XYZ file of N, CA and C in Angstrom:
594
model
N -208.901 108.875 -207.195
C -208.677 108.831 -208.818
C -207.262 108.167 -208.864
N -206.460 108.671 -208.471
C -204.815 108.815 -208.560
C -204.831 107.106 -208.053
N -205.523 107.127 -206.936
C -205.373 105.630 -206.414
C -205.915 104.567 -207.319
N -206.918 104.824 -208.035
C -207.594 103.786 -209.152
C -206.487 103.711 -210.164
N -206.125 104.758 -210.692
C -205.021 104.471 -211.729
C -203.970 103.776 -211.303
N -203.697 103.703 -210.316
C -202.415 102.796 -209.394
C -202.683 101.264 -209.370
N -203.984 101.125 -209.147
C -204.234 99.759 -209.148
C -204.548 99.208 -210.528
N -204.550 99.900 -211.450
C -205.167 99.490 -212.639
C -203.535 98.696 -213.127
N -202.362 99.724 -213.252
C -201.317 99.160 -213.756
C -201.068 98.018 -212.985
N -201.351 97.798 -211.585
C -200.803 96.652 -210.809
C -201.451 95.347 -211.493
N -203.029 95.891 -211.348
C -203.696 94.421 -211.868
C -203.222 94.143 -213.205
N -203.246 94.956 -213.997
C -202.718 94.748 -215.365
C -201.065 93.803 -215.281
N -200.342 94.249 -214.572
C -199.029 94.028 -214.367
C -199.139 92.336 -213.586
N -200.200 92.268 -212.753
C -200.389 91.096 -212.157
C -201.134 90.138 -213.271
N -201.951 90.368 -213.860
C -202.507 89.663 -214.981
C -201.379 88.909 -215.686
N -200.731 90.114 -216.160
C -199.747 89.753 -217.369
C -198.732 88.415 -216.931
N -198.380 88.822 -215.542
C -197.512 87.675 -215.110
C -197.925 86.658 -214.834
N -199.457 86.464 -214.524
C -200.100 85.335 -214.282
C -199.902 84.534 -215.359
N -200.493 85.277 -216.856
C -200.704 84.869 -218.103
C -199.266 84.289 -218.656
N -198.190 84.957 -218.439
C -196.923 84.577 -218.673
C -196.573 83.212 -218.039
N -196.499 83.521 -216.775
C -196.326 82.114 -215.887
C -197.096 80.834 -216.205
N -198.583 81.080 -216.441
C -199.300 79.953 -216.822
C -198.862 79.764 -218.264
N -198.654 80.500 -219.075
C -198.024 80.029 -220.440
C -196.890 79.079 -220.445
N -195.942 79.818 -219.803
C -194.475 79.268 -219.750
C -194.744 77.688 -218.899
N -195.677 77.671 -218.226
C -196.146 76.378 -217.442
C -196.535 75.475 -218.225
N -197.571 75.751 -218.918
C -198.208 75.070 -219.958
C -197.229 74.408 -220.940
N -196.488 75.401 -221.324
C -195.383 75.369 -222.681
C -194.389 74.319 -221.850
N -193.653 74.369 -220.934
C -192.998 73.250 -220.176
C -193.543 72.253 -220.072
N -194.787 72.029 -219.644
C -195.343 71.028 -219.296
C -195.704 69.950 -220.693
N -196.087 70.600 -221.656
C -196.257 70.255 -222.820
C -195.514 69.699 -223.658
N -194.213 70.401 -223.402
C -192.760 70.228 -223.928
C -192.106 68.860 -223.397
N -192.278 69.143 -221.700
C -191.488 67.753 -221.288
C -192.410 66.952 -221.626
N -193.872 66.498 -221.704
C -194.661 65.804 -221.965
C -194.257 65.126 -223.194
N -193.872 66.160 -224.155
C -193.781 65.402 -225.718
C -192.140 65.098 -225.207
N -191.248 65.424 -224.746
C -189.822 65.092 -224.673
C -189.998 63.573 -224.069
N -190.670 63.544 -222.944
C -190.773 62.189 -222.365
C -191.454 61.307 -223.333
N -192.571 61.693 -223.987
C -193.148 60.606 -225.218
C -191.981 60.518 -226.113
N -191.278 61.185 -226.403
C -190.221 61.039 -227.715
C -189.076 60.103 -227.089
N -188.795 60.092 -226.174
C -187.787 59.489 -225.152
C -188.228 58.227 -225.481
N -189.581 57.980 -224.591
C -190.085 56.700 -224.572
C -189.915 55.775 -225.839
N -190.553 56.471 -226.847
C -191.046 56.139 -228.038
C -189.521 55.335 -228.579
N -188.609 56.400 -228.323
C -187.444 56.222 -229.184
C -186.709 55.046 -228.511
N -187.057 54.931 -227.200
C -186.283 53.775 -226.174
C -186.845 52.300 -227.049
N -188.050 52.532 -226.904
C -188.978 51.410 -227.413
C -188.288 50.923 -228.718
N -188.379 51.740 -229.941
C -187.833 51.576 -231.025
C -186.444 51.225 -231.264
N -185.713 51.773 -230.227
C -184.098 51.244 -230.091
C -184.108 49.618 -229.660
N -185.084 49.487 -228.751
C -184.592 47.993 -227.860
C -185.765 47.352 -229.129
N -186.606 47.408 -229.689
C -187.083 46.702 -230.675
C -186.083 46.356 -231.950
N -185.559 47.541 -232.151
C -184.338 47.268 -233.208
C -183.194 46.338 -232.737
N -182.884 46.542 -231.525
C -181.730 45.640 -230.853
C -182.295 44.373 -230.554
N -183.414 44.106 -230.050
C -184.301 42.633 -230.308
C -184.256 41.798 -231.758
N -184.579 42.675 -232.666
C -184.633 42.300 -233.912
C -183.275 41.644 -234.238
N -182.179 42.660 -234.188
C -181.036 42.337 -234.517
C -180.430 41.195 -233.854
N -180.768 41.052 -232.633
C -180.019 40.044 -231.630
C -180.643 38.914 -232.105
N -181.976 38.951 -232.401
C -182.732 37.756 -232.848
C -182.117 37.136 -234.071
N -182.236 37.981 -235.087
C -181.490 37.742 -236.558
C -180.011 37.278 -236.524
N -178.972 37.684 -235.373
C -177.734 37.085 -235.488
C -177.718 36.051 -234.973
N -178.671 35.850 -234.128
C -178.870 34.516 -233.089
C -179.145 33.469 -234.258
N -180.156 33.468 -234.755
C -180.734 32.594 -235.694
C -179.503 32.487 -237.005
N -178.833 33.253 -237.298
C -177.666 33.198 -238.232
C -176.582 32.051 -237.813
N -176.455 32.480 -236.465
C -175.168 31.981 -236.128
C -175.727 30.469 -235.543
N -176.851 29.974 -235.225
C -177.247 29.116 -234.769
C -177.452 28.082 -236.107
N -178.039 28.844 -237.250
C -178.168 28.414 -238.623
C -176.299 27.817 -239.148
N -175.541 28.883 -238.582
C -174.109 28.526 -239.024
C -173.724 27.263 -238.485
N -173.968 27.031 -237.284
C -173.191 26.358 -236.285
C -173.757 24.746 -236.559
N -175.282 24.761 -237.131
C -175.685 23.646 -237.648
C -175.146 23.082 -239.040
N -174.412 23.874 -239.637
C -174.082 24.020 -241.163
C -172.676 23.415 -240.678
N -172.018 23.881 -239.590
C -170.731 23.447 -239.001
C -170.672 22.030 -238.682
N -171.927 21.775 -238.396
C -171.762 20.562 -237.420
C -172.403 19.519 -238.138
N -172.627 19.445 -239.664
C -173.218 18.767 -240.254
C -172.083 17.287 -240.340
N -172.603 16.069 -240.438
C -171.818 15.014 -240.421
C -170.911 15.011 -241.893
N -171.589 15.057 -242.739
C -170.839 15.339 -244.042
C -169.466 16.215 -243.886
N -169.612 17.362 -243.397
C -168.659 18.694 -243.356
C -167.414 17.771 -242.583
N -167.794 17.260 -241.332
C -166.671 16.512 -240.543
C -166.015 15.715 -241.333
N -166.715 14.660 -241.816
C -166.474 13.587 -242.488
C -165.342 13.968 -243.696
N -165.841 15.132 -244.241
C -164.818 15.682 -245.336
C -163.518 16.072 -244.927
N -163.901 17.011 -243.767
C -162.455 17.226 -243.372
C -161.534 16.376 -242.603
N -162.174 15.506 -242.245
C -161.361 14.220 -241.610
C -160.720 13.747 -242.486
N -161.340 13.521 -243.815
C -160.413 12.808 -245.033
C -159.548 13.776 -245.792
N -159.666 15.337 -245.661
C -158.924 15.904 -246.248
C -157.744 16.219 -245.120
N -157.849 15.759 -244.005
C -156.712 16.086 -242.957
C -155.946 14.711 -242.745
N -156.596 13.544 -242.753
C -156.366 12.474 -243.010
C -155.556 11.828 -244.122
N -155.854 11.841 -245.182
C -155.475 11.505 -246.307
C -154.534 12.680 -247.388
N -154.982 14.096 -246.974
C -154.641 15.267 -247.748
C -155.014 15.334 -249.054
N -156.351 14.799 -249.328
C -156.907 14.937 -250.459
C -158.203 15.708 -250.180
N -158.352 16.976 -250.518
C -159.089 17.789 -250.316
C -160.008 18.227 -250.987
N -160.230 17.620 -252.317
C -160.879 17.707 -253.317
C -162.573 17.767 -252.805
N -163.059 16.827 -252.289
C -164.455 16.700 -251.601
C -164.568 18.070 -250.842
N -163.731 18.255 -250.055
C -164.034 19.472 -249.137
C -163.914 20.657 -249.904
N -163.060 20.896 -250.509
C -163.112 22.113 -251.410
C -164.313 22.414 -252.113
N -164.850 21.444 -252.795
C -166.085 21.511 -253.545
C -167.128 22.072 -252.517
N -167.435 20.969 -251.620
C -168.316 21.325 -250.284
C -168.235 22.907 -249.637
N -166.993 23.094 -249.648
C -167.067 24.410 -248.787
C -167.285 25.783 -249.992
N -166.549 25.497 -251.196
C -167.171 26.605 -252.022
C -168.396 26.591 -252.517
N -169.140 25.150 -252.578
C -170.728 25.335 -252.638
C -171.522 25.812 -251.710
N -170.970 25.795 -250.408
C -171.818 26.253 -249.463
C -171.653 27.758 -249.193
N -170.212 28.484 -249.599
C -170.057 29.666 -249.564
C -170.607 30.541 -250.789
N -170.677 29.908 -251.740
C -171.157 30.620 -253.076
C -172.800 30.634 -252.881
N -173.226 29.661 -252.269
C -174.781 29.594 -252.479
C -175.381 30.254 -251.212
N -174.698 30.438 -250.088
C -175.470 30.751 -248.909
C -174.858 32.569 -248.738
N -173.883 32.917 -249.630
C -173.391 34.101 -249.624
C -172.941 34.938 -248.319
N -172.871 34.135 -247.139
C -172.675 34.944 -245.903
C -171.218 34.210 -245.239
N -170.638 33.256 -245.750
C -169.381 32.641 -244.963
C -167.934 33.827 -245.579
N -167.227 33.746 -244.581
C -166.091 34.446 -245.058
C -165.038 33.079 -245.567
N -165.177 32.462 -244.651
C -164.371 31.093 -244.896
C -164.492 29.939 -244.142
N -164.307 28.657 -244.838
C -164.241 27.147 -244.253
C -163.008 26.555 -244.288
N -162.359 26.456 -243.395
C -161.013 25.655 -243.253
C -160.957 24.699 -242.491
N -160.388 23.765 -243.159
C -159.876 22.461 -242.333
C -158.448 22.492 -241.965
N -157.959 22.391 -240.481
C -156.532 22.384 -240.280
C -156.015 21.145 -239.276
N -154.995 20.771 -239.748
C -154.398 19.611 -238.969
C -154.074 19.710 -237.556
N -153.584 18.860 -236.789
C -153.354 18.961 -235.568
C -152.222 20.187 -235.182
N -151.337 20.217 -236.415
C -150.231 21.239 -236.099
C -150.778 22.696 -236.224
N -151.779 22.916 -236.831
C -152.424 24.226 -237.068
C -152.308 24.587 -238.428
N -151.796 23.485 -239.578
C -151.625 23.972 -241.040
C -153.183 23.681 -241.500
N -153.420 24.599 -242.338
C -154.726 24.544 -243.159
C -154.235 23.523 -244.266
N -155.066 22.494 -244.539
C -154.755 21.253 -245.394
C -155.955 21.756 -246.480
N -157.010 22.295 -246.089
C -158.022 22.441 -247.223
C -158.959 23.726 -246.633
N -159.322 24.450 -247.275
C -160.372 25.793 -247.303
C -160.898 26.088 -248.673
N -161.730 26.730 -248.539
C -162.546 27.465 -249.358
C -161.499 28.139 -250.815
N -161.683 28.092 -251.851
C -161.157 28.857 -252.874
C -162.000 29.952 -253.733
N -163.442 29.750 -253.186
C -163.689 31.177 -253.744
C -164.495 31.856 -252.489
N -165.073 33.116 -252.805
C -165.423 34.107 -251.753
C -166.915 33.722 -251.896
N -167.564 34.757 -250.986
C -168.965 34.384 -251.024
C -170.041 35.078 -252.371
N -169.101 35.673 -253.002
C -169.545 36.326 -254.452
C -169.161 35.598 -255.519
N -168.770 34.549 -255.460
C -168.477 33.403 -256.275
C -167.034 33.575 -257.040
N -166.599 34.774 -256.487
C -164.827 34.968 -257.359
C -163.759 34.205 -256.428
N -162.937 33.930 -257.549
C -161.843 33.167 -257.006
C -160.901 34.057 -256.008
N -160.530 33.381 -254.873
C -159.614 34.130 -253.645
C -158.294 34.488 -254.527
N -157.546 35.495 -254.367
C -156.556 35.912 -254.971
C -155.388 35.118 -254.121
N -155.500 35.292 -252.808
C -154.786 34.446 -251.904
C -154.943 32.975 -251.595
N -154.369 32.087 -251.660
C -154.744 30.735 -251.486
C -154.701 30.538 -249.646
N -155.637 30.055 -248.876
C -155.633 29.556 -247.616
C -154.732 28.482 -247.216
N -155.114 27.121 -247.950
C -154.422 26.337 -247.718
C -152.679 26.433 -247.738
N -152.202 25.786 -246.691
C -150.698 25.966 -246.487
C -150.293 26.910 -245.276
N -151.274 27.761 -244.958
C -151.296 28.951 -244.049
C -151.238 28.150 -242.683
N -150.793 28.730 -241.626
C -150.681 28.377 -240.505
C -151.748 29.086 -239.464
N -152.465 28.128 -238.814
C -153.486 28.918 -237.884
C -153.028 29.106 -236.396
N -152.910 30.160 -236.066
C -152.284 30.343 -234.808
C -153.298 30.975 -234.141
N -154.195 30.561 -233.459
C -155.348 31.421 -232.580
C -155.944 30.202 -231.902
N -155.921 30.953 -230.460
C -156.249 29.986 -229.011
C -157.570 29.403 -229.254
N -158.457 29.913 -229.910
C -159.953 29.492 -230.195
C -160.060 28.263 -230.943
N -159.039 28.190 -231.814
C -158.831 26.909 -232.803
C -158.353 25.878 -231.967
N -157.368 26.383 -231.448
C -156.514 25.373 -230.450
C -157.547 24.712 -229.727
N -158.345 25.810 -228.663
C -159.124 25.064 -227.963
C -160.177 24.157 -228.488
N -160.659 24.362 -229.654
C -161.329 23.460 -230.493
C -160.892 21.899 -230.549
N -159.718 21.778 -230.591
C -159.164 20.439 -230.654
C -159.315 19.721 -229.164
N -159.747 20.231 -228.198
C -159.824 19.738 -226.784
C -161.235 19.368 -226.427
N -162.153 19.967 -227.001
C -163.695 19.900 -226.776
C -164.417 18.496 -227.093
N -164.996 18.021 -226.780
C -165.824 16.811 -227.094
C -166.474 16.678 -228.344
N -166.210 15.664 -229.009
C -167.152 15.758 -230.389
C -168.644 16.282 -230.183
N -168.905 16.939 -231.238
C -170.314 17.628 -231.192
C -170.399 18.630 -230.693
N -169.267 19.505 -230.026
C -169.213 20.325 -229.436
C -168.471 21.513 -230.461
N -168.588 22.715 -230.037
C -167.958 23.790 -230.987
C -167.518 24.930 -230.057
N -166.397 25.612 -230.370
C -165.740 26.519 -229.712
C -166.254 27.967 -230.310
N -166.629 28.847 -229.647
C -167.316 30.263 -230.320
C -166.203 30.956 -230.415
N -165.987 31.554 -231.563
C -164.743 32.401 -231.981
C -165.426 33.656 -232.198
N -164.964 34.462 -231.241
C -165.781 36.081 -231.195
C -165.267 36.846 -232.196
N -166.006 37.709 -232.621
C -165.708 38.903 -233.785
C -164.138 39.155 -233.527
N -163.530 39.147 -234.611
C -161.868 39.382 -234.977
C -161.514 39.228 -236.283
N -160.384 39.736 -236.623
C -160.030 39.526 -238.046
C -158.626 38.551 -238.045
N -159.042 37.297 -237.947
C -157.907 36.063 -237.678
C -156.646 36.675 -239.038
N -155.409 36.356 -238.424
C -154.001 36.895 -239.174
C -154.060 35.865 -240.410
N -154.696 34.724 -240.271
C -154.570 33.751 -241.508
C -155.828 34.030 -242.405
N -156.513 34.885 -242.087
C -157.305 35.513 -243.301
C -156.942 36.597 -243.884
N -156.064 37.110 -243.425
C -155.306 38.308 -244.398
C -155.202 38.333 -245.740
N -155.662 39.069 -246.719
C -155.972 39.165 -247.814
C -157.269 38.673 -248.609
N -158.080 37.868 -247.657
C -159.157 37.123 -247.797
C -160.235 37.776 -247.654
N -160.310 38.753 -246.533
C -161.501 39.645 -245.990
C -160.966 41.030 -246.734
N -162.362 41.689 -247.016
C -161.971 43.216 -247.255
C -161.373 43.801 -246.075
N -160.493 45.272 -246.142
C -159.697 45.716 -245.235
C -160.458 45.692 -244.069
N -161.740 46.204 -243.605
C -162.427 46.527 -242.435
C -163.162 45.181 -241.993
N -163.379 44.427 -243.033
C -164.298 43.071 -242.287
C -164.007 42.309 -241.329
N -164.658 42.070 -240.589
C -164.990 41.163 -239.278
C -165.431 39.822 -239.323
N -165.070 38.917 -239.053
C -165.855 37.611 -238.921
C -166.177 36.936 -237.621
N -167.292 36.157 -237.187
C -167.334 35.484 -235.866
C -167.726 34.240 -236.423
N -167.215 33.160 -235.532
C -167.418 31.911 -236.413
C -167.487 30.810 -235.158
N -167.397 29.522 -235.694
C -167.021 28.330 -234.859
C -165.833 27.281 -235.105
N -165.393 26.770 -234.329
C -164.375 26.105 -234.778
C -164.663 24.253 -233.890
N -164.647 23.482 -234.542
C -165.060 22.096 -233.831
C -163.870 21.161 -234.201
N -163.622 20.250 -233.043
C -162.649 18.931 -233.675
C -162.794 18.249 -234.701
N -161.963 17.537 -235.254
C -162.242 16.485 -236.294
C -161.577 15.200 -235.635
N -162.522 14.235 -235.826
C -161.688 12.981 -235.208
C -161.880 11.869 -236.341
N -160.759 11.302 -236.145
C -160.706 9.889 -237.215
C -161.488 8.955 -236.755
N -161.422 7.343 -237.495
C -161.948 6.580 -237.302
C -161.771 5.854 -235.784
N -160.549 6.159 -235.247
C -160.389 5.782 -234.098
C -160.608 6.597 -233.073
N -161.347 7.870 -233.353
C -162.215 8.824 -232.388
C -160.771 9.654 -231.752
N -159.550 9.890 -232.631
C -158.547 10.789 -232.089
C -158.695 12.100 -232.776
N -158.566 12.921 -232.108
C -158.695 14.417 -232.636
C -157.290 14.400 -233.835
N -157.550 14.606 -234.907
C -156.534 14.613 -235.780
C -156.582 16.456 -236.488
N -157.282 17.286 -236.036
C -157.572 18.822 -236.502
C -158.719 19.276 -236.097
N -158.964 20.582 -236.747
C -160.357 21.292 -236.560
C -160.777 21.449 -238.019
N -162.027 21.983 -237.886
C -162.717 22.454 -238.852
C -163.471 23.803 -238.399
N -163.550 24.823 -239.281
C -163.885 26.255 -238.565
C -164.770 26.878 -239.461
N -165.741 27.370 -239.283
C -166.794 28.049 -240.004
C -166.643 29.548 -239.718
N -166.448 30.659 -240.645
C -166.315 31.833 -240.359
C -167.669 32.913 -240.750
N -168.199 33.273 -240.421
C -169.663 34.217 -240.928
C -169.113 35.263 -240.879
N -169.147 36.215 -242.090
C -168.904 37.799 -242.240
C -169.936 38.434 -241.709
N -169.344 39.647 -240.876
C -170.047 40.646 -240.189
C -170.248 41.748 -241.178
């Protein structure tokens, strides 16, 4: 009888341990499966978001590059640099910036790096408080643009160029393209740059 009573607690204890271990194992497995599922789902969503963002940015930059390389833009920039008559370039730059509302600046600079023509409006259609024309472009990417062949562009990575001080919002960064501008003799007389606001 005493021996039977000794087995019952042992049996109950063993059953309790087995049930608890089984419960913990099932809980851990279920939790781990759920965790793995959530991580996988999260990774997929992040990857999808990154792909979407990357695709959107690539399309935006390709579109901007196409804008930058239009013959009209380069001809107007050449006219502004060569004759220092900037009215047509100013009109075109302001129109493009206020219409598309994504550009921070569109500038034409001569071979010495002096900005001879630039937008006078920001992308919200408001007049710039500080004029860009007359400032000096000291930027290695823009200098490099004067050495590339016609029809090519130099990528300007995300930055905050000094010559845009007062034009951009305090934390605003831009990415852009710089292209060479040629005269009718096919000599490089300056650069035209298009900056997309990030």
